Structures are given as structure tokens and as C-alpha cells.
Coordinates of C-alpha atoms and ligand atoms in Angstrom, one line a residue:
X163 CA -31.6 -37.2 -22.7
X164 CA -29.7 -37.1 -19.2
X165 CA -31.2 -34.3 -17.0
X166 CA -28.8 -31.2 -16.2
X167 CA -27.7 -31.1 -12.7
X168 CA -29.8 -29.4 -10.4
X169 CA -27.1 -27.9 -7.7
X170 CA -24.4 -25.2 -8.9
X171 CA -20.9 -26.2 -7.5
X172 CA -20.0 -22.6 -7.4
X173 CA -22.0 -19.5 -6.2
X174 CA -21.1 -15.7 -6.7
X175 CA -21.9 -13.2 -5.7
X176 CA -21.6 -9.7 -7.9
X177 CA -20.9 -6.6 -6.8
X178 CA -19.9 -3.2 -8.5
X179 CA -16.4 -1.9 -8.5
X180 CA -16.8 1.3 -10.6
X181 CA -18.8 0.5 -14.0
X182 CA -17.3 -3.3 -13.4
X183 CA -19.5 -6.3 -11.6
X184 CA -17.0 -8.3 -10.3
X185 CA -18.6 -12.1 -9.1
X186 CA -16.9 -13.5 -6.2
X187 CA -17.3 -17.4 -4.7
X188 CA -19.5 -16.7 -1.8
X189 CA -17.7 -19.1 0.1
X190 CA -14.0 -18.5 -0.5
X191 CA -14.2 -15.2 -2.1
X192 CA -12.4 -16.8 -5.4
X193 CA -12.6 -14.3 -8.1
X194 CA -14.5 -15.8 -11.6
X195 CA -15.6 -12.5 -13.1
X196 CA -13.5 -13.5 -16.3
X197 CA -15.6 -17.1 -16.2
X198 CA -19.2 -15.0 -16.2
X199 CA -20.7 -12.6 -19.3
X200 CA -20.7 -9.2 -18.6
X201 CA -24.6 -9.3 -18.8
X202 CA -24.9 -11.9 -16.9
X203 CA -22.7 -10.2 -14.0
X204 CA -24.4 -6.6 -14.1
X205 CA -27.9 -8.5 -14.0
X206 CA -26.6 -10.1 -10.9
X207 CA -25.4 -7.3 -9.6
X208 CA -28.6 -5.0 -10.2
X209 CA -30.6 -7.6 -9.3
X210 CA -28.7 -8.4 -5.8
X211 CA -29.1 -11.8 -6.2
X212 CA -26.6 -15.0 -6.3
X213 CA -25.4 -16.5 -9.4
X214 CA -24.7 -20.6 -9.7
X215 CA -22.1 -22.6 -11.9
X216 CA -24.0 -25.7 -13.5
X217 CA -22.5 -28.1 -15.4
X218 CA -24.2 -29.4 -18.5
X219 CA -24.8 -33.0 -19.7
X220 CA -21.9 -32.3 -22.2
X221 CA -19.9 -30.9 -19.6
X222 CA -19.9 -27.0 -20.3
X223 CA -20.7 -24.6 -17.8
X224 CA -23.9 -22.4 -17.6
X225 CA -24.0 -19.4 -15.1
X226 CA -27.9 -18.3 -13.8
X227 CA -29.8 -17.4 -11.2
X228 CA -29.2 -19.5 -7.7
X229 CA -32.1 -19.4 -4.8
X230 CA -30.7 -22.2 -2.9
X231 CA -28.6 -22.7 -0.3
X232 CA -25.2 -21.9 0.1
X233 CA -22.9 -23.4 2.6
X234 CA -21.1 -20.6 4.4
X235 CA -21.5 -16.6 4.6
X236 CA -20.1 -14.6 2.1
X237 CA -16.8 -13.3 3.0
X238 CA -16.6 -9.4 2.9
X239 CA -13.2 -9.3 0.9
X240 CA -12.2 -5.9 -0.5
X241 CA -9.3 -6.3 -3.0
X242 CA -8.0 -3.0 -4.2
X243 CA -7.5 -2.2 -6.9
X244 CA -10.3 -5.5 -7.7
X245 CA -8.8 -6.8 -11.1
X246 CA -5.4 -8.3 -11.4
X247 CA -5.3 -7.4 -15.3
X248 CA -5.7 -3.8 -14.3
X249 CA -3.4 -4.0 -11.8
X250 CA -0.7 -5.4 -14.0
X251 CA -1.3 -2.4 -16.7
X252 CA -1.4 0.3 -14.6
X253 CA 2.5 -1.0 -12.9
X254 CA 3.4 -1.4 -17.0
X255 CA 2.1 2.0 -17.9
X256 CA 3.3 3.3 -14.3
X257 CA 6.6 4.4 -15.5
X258 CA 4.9 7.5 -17.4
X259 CA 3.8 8.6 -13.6
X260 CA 7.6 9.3 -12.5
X261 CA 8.4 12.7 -12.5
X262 CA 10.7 14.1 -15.1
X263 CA 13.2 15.5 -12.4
X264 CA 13.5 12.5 -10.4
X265 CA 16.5 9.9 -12.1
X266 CA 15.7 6.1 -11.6
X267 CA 15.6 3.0 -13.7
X268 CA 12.5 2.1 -15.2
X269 CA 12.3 -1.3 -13.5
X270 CA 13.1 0.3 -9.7
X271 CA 10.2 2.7 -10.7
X272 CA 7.8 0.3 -11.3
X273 CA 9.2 -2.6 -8.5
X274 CA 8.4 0.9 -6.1
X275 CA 4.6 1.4 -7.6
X276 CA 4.2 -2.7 -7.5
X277 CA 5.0 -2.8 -4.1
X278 CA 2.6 0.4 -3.4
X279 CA 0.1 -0.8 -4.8
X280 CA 0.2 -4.5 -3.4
X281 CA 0.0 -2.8 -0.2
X282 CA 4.2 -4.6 0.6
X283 CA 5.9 -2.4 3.4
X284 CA 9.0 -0.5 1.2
X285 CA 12.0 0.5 2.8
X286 CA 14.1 2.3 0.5
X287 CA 17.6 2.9 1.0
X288 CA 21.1 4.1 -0.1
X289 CA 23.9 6.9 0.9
X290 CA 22.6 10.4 2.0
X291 CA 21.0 12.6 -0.5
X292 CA 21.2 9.8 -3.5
X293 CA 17.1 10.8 -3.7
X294 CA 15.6 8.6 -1.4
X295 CA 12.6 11.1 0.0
X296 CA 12.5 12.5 -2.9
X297 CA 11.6 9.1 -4.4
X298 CA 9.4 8.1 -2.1
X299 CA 7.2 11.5 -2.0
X300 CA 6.9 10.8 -6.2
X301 CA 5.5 7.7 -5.4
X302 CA 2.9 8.8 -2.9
X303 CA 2.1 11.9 -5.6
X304 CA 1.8 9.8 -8.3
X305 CA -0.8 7.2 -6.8
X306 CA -4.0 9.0 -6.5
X307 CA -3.9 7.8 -2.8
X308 CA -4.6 9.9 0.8
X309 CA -1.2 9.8 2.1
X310 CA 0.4 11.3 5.2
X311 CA 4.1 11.8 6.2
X312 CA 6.4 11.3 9.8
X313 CA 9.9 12.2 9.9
X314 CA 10.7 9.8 12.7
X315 CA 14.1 11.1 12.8
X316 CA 12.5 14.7 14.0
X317 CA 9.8 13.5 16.8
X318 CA 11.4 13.3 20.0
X319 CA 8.3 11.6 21.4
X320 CA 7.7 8.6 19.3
X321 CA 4.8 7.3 21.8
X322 CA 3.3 10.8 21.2
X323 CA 3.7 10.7 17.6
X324 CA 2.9 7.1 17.1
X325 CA 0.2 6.9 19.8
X326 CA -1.1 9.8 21.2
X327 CA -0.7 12.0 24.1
X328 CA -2.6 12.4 27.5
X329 CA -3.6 16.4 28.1
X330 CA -5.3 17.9 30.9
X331 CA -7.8 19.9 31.0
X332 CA -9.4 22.1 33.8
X333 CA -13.0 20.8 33.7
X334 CA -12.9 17.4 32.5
X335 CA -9.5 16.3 33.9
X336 CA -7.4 14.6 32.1
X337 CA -7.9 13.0 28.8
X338 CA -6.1 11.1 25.9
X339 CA -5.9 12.0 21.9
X340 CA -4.9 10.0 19.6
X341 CA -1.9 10.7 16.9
X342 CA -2.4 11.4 13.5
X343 CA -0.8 8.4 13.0
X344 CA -3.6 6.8 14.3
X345 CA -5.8 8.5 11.9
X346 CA -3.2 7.7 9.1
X347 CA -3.4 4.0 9.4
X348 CA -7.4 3.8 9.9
X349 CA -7.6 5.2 6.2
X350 CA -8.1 2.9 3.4
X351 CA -5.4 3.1 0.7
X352 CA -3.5 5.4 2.5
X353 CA 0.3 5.6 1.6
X354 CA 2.4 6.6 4.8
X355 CA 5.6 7.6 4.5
X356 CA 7.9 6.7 7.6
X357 CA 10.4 9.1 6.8
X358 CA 14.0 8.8 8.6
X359 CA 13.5 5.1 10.2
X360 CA 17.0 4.6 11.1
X361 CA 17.0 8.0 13.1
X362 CA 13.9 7.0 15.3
X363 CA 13.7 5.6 18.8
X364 CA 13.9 1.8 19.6
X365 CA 10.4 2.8 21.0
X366 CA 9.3 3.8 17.8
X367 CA 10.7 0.6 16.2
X368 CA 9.1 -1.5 18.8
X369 CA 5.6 0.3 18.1
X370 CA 6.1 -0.3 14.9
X371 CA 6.6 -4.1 14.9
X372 CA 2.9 -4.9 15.1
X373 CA 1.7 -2.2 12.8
X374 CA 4.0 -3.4 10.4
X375 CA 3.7 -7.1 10.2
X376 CA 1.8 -8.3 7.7
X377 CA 0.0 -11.0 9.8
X378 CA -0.5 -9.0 12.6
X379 CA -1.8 -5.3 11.3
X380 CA -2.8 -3.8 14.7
X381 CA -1.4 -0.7 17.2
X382 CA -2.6 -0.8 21.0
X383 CA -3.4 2.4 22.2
X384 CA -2.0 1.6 25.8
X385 CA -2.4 5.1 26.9
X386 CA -6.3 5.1 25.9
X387 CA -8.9 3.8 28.5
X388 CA -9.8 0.2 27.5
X389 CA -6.3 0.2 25.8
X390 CA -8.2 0.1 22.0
X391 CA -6.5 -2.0 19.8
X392 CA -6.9 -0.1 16.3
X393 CA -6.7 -2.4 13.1
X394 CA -4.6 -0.9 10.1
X395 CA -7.1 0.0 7.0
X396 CA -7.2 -2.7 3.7
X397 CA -4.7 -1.1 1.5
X398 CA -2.6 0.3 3.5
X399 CA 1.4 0.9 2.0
X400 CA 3.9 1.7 4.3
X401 CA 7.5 3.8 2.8
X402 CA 10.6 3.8 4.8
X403 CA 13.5 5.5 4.3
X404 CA 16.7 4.7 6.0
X405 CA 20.6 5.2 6.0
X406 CA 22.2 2.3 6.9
X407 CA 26.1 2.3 7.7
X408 CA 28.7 3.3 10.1
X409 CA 29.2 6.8 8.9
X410 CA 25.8 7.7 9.7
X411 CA 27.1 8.2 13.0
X412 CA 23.4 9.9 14.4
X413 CA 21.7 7.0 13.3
X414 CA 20.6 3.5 15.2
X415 CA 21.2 -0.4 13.4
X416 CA 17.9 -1.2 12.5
X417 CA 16.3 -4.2 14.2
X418 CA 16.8 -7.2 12.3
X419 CA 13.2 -8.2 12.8
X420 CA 11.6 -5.1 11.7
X421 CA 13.9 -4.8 8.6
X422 CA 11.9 -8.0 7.2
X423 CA 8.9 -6.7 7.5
X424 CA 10.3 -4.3 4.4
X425 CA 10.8 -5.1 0.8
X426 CA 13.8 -3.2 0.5
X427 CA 14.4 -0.8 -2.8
X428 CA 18.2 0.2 -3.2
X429 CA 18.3 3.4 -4.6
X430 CA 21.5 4.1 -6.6
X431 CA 23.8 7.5 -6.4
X432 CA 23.6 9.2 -9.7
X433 CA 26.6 8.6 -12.5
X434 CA 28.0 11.6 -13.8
X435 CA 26.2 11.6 -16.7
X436 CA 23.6 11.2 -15.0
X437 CA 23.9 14.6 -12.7
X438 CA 24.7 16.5 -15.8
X439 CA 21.9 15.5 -17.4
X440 CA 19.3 16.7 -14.1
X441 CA 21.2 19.7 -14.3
X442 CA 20.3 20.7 -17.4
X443 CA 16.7 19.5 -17.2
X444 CA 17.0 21.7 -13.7
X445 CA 18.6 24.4 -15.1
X446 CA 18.0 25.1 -19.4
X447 CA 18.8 28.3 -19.3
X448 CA 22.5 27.7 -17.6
X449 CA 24.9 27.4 -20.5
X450 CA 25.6 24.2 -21.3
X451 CA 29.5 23.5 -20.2
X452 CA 28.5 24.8 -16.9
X453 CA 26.4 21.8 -15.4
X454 CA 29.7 19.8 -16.7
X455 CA 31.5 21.1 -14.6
X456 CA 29.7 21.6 -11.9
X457 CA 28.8 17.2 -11.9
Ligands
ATP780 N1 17.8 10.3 -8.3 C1 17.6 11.6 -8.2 N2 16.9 12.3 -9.1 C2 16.7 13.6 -9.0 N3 17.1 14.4 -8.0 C3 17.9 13.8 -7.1 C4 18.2 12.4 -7.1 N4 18.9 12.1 -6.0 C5 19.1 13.3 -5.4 N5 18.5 14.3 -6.0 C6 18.5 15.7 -5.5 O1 19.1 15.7 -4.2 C7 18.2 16.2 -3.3 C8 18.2 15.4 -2.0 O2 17.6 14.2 -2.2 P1 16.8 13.5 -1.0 O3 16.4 14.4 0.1 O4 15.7 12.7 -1.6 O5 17.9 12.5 -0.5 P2 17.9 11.4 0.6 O6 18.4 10.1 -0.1 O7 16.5 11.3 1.2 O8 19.0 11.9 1.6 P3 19.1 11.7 3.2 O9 19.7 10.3 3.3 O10 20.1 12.8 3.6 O11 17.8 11.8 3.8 C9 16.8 16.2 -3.9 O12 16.0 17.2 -3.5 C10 17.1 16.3 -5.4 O13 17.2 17.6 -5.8
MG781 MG1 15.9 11.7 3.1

């Protein structure tokens, strides 16, 4: 009988996520918990020790306990959520999250948590008061996410509010604190919503432009002694709003450039039937011919 090879041509590595052991290649952080048993995975994990592929004479695959060596360090990936299965149900089921009194398609809804939850920058846009902030707030509600929000059309600062500002103070001199913004995109998972972004100052934009780049991920506290550069957190979404056209005479035309860093999300203004029918889910108790003409 030929002997089994001796050397596994995969090694995991398990590790919780919730009640799940996920095992993850230790050199390239490929996922193969659907390739391991579930006993085998939580013994791993319990355990804290490595798990090797071998292949058998007949050319299946046996998964048990590795000692060896292992060519490269094991990459510290964090993937959240981990599993793309659970991913994909919670966008399918996602629809059940949208609140009642906001109006959008089903697929918009779910393109908006999809691109939440893959951590994509969304910019969502469309004529004033067609629900844009209101759409975005329902997505931050609805993921059980930390989530902060910046009107940058109100800040008349944007280094302040992006960065931070420099105070003085009697004893100590003078001395720099950071923005919550800062704070905001040091927090895992956190949702931010860039309210206004067509509103804001080029400097804003320009700040921005690093932050939001999906290869790049960094803000430079200039003002800060050592000028830190701050990482953004895994997991972190980014929602825009924006009104883009000539009539919005207050507002700027957004950089080209920072634009693609966005997945943009149309929204559409309401049909008639439409209005009439948030009316009367806004208002039962109105008799009924009077949101018709009101729409
Ligand atoms: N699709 C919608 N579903 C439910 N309510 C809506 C919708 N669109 C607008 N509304 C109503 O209109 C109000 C204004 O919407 P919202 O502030 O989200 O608009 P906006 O697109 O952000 O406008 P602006 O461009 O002026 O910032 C909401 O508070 C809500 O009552
Ligand atoms: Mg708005």
C-alpha cells in the first residue's frame, strides 16, 4: 500500500467568530471553513493549534492536527461580517429592516445595505427633499453598527471638524484635540454619514481624498505634533449625500476624483401614488380624499 503523504499543502488556522470556528490558510488567509467538519474546526480552535490538508493515496483530503512548519506568519485578517453565506442572507432578508415610512424599491434598499455592509463609500443622490438623509439615517439605524454623523454643509471649519483644533490653555500652553471625526473613523464598523457633501469646502473635499480612497485609508493630523497619520478602522462605511445641479445655487461641483471614490445610489422623487400612499401611512386618521389632494 503506497504511504499517505507526510506534509499538508494547506494549514489553518481556527478562530472563533461568535459560536462559529472559522479556519483560515495561515499563509494567505484563504477562507476553507466550508472544506473542514465542524468538529474538527472547534477542536482546533479550543485547542489553539494548526490544522493541515493531506491528501490521501486515493486522492481525498483528510484535515488533522499539524506541528510542522509553516512557511510564512499568519496574516491577522479580520473580515466582517466572516461568512459570505451570511452575508448574502442578511442583504436578502435586509429589505424587512427598512422602515415602513421611508418609500424605496426593494433592490435600491438592499444595493444601500450591500454596499454598507461591504464597507463601499455610498454617495447617494437626487433633487432636494426626494429622501436622501432620510435614507441614509435608516440605513445607519437598521445596521446594528456605532455610527456618527457631519453635516459638512453646516461646519464652517472643515479642518476643525475633520481634523481637530489647536486651544490654548493658561498652564500648559497650547495644545491640539482631535475631531470626532477622528474618533469616528478609528472605530471598527462604524457607519459615518457625510451629510451635505456638495455644500462642504474644497478643504473638506481635499481631506477627504485620502480618507476616502479605498487603497489609501489614512488622515494626517498636520496640526498634531509628529503630524500622526491615523489609519481608518476595518469596516468602516462611509454615506454621502449630495445635490448635484445648477439650481443648487449654494452648492460646489463635486471633484471628479473624489466622486469615484463613491458608489453612487440615485434616489428617485416619489410618484403620486406614491406620496398619497406615505400620507396615509403618515397620517390614518386624516380622511382619506384629503392626502389626494394634498399629493
Ligand atoms: N422616499 C421617501 N420616503 C419617505 N419620506 C420621504 C421620502 N422622500 C422624502 N420624504 C419626506 O421628506 C422629508 C425630507 O427628506 P430628506 O431630508 O431626507 O430629503 P433630502 O433628499 O435629504 O433633501 P435635501 O437635498 O434638501 O437635503 C423627509 O423627512 C420625509 O418626511
Ligand atoms: Mg438632506
Amino acid at each position: 500500500m503506497a504511504k499517505q503523504i507526510k506534509t499538508p499543502d494547506v494549514v489553518c488556522r481556527c478562530e472563533w467568530s461568535g459560536n462559529r470556528a472559522n479556519a483560515f490558510d495561515v499563509t494567505d488567509g484563504t477562507k476553507y471553513t466550508s472544506k473542514i467538519s465542524v468538529g474538527c474546526r472547534q477542536k482546533a480552535a479550543e485547542g489553539n493549534y494548526l490544522i493541515g490538508r493531506f491528501t490521501t493515496p486515493s486522492g481525498n483530503h483528510q484535515w488533522r492536527k499539524w506541528e510542522g512548519e509553516v512557511s510564512s506568519p499568519t496574516p491577522v485578517a479580520v473580515d466582517i461580517p466572516t461568512d459570505h453565506a451570511e452575508v448574502l442572507n442578511f442583504i436578502h432578508s435586509s429589505y424587512t429592516l427598512k422602515p415602513q415610512g421611508l418609500v424605496m424599491s426593494e433592490l435600491k434598499w438592499k444595493y444601500l445595505i450591500r454596499s454598507a455592509v461591504r464597507g463601499k463609500n455610498i454617495m447617494m443622490t437626487g433633487p432636494a427633499g426626494c429622501g436622501k438623509t432620510m435614507a441614509a439615517k435608516s440605513v445607519v439605524n437598521s445596521l446594528d453598527r456605532p455610527d456618527f454623523y457631519f453635516n459638512l454643509g453646516a461646519t464652517q471649519d472643515p479642518r476643525a471638524t475633520l481634523i481637530g483644533n489647536v486651544h490654548f490653555n493658561n498652564k500648559t500652553g497650547t495644545y491640539f484635540s482631535e475631531s470626532l471625526f477622528v474618533k469616528a473613523i478609528q472605530t471598527p464598523n462604524a457607519v459615518i454619514l457625510l451629510d451635505e457633501l456638495t455644500r462642504a469646502h474644497p478643504d473638506a473635499w481635499n481631506i477627504l481624498m485620502t480618507v476616502l480612497d479605498y487603497g489609501q485609508r489614512y488622515l494626517r493630523l498636520d496640526e498634531q505634533d509628529g503630524q500622526a497619520t491615523i489609519r481608518v478602522a476595518d469596516g468602516v462605511t462611509f454615506v454621502a449625500t449630495a445635490n448635484i445641479g445648477n439650481e443648487y445655487t449654494a452648492t460646489r461641483q463635486l471633484d471628479k476624483a473624489l466622486m469615484d471614490r463613491f458608489t453612487i445610489v440615485e434616489m428617485d422623487v416619489l410618484t403620486d401614488v406614491e406620496e398619497t400612499g406615505l400620507l396615509e401611512y403618515m397620517f390614518p386618521h386624516v380622511e382619506n380624499s384629503l392626502p389626494k389632494k394634498c399629493s
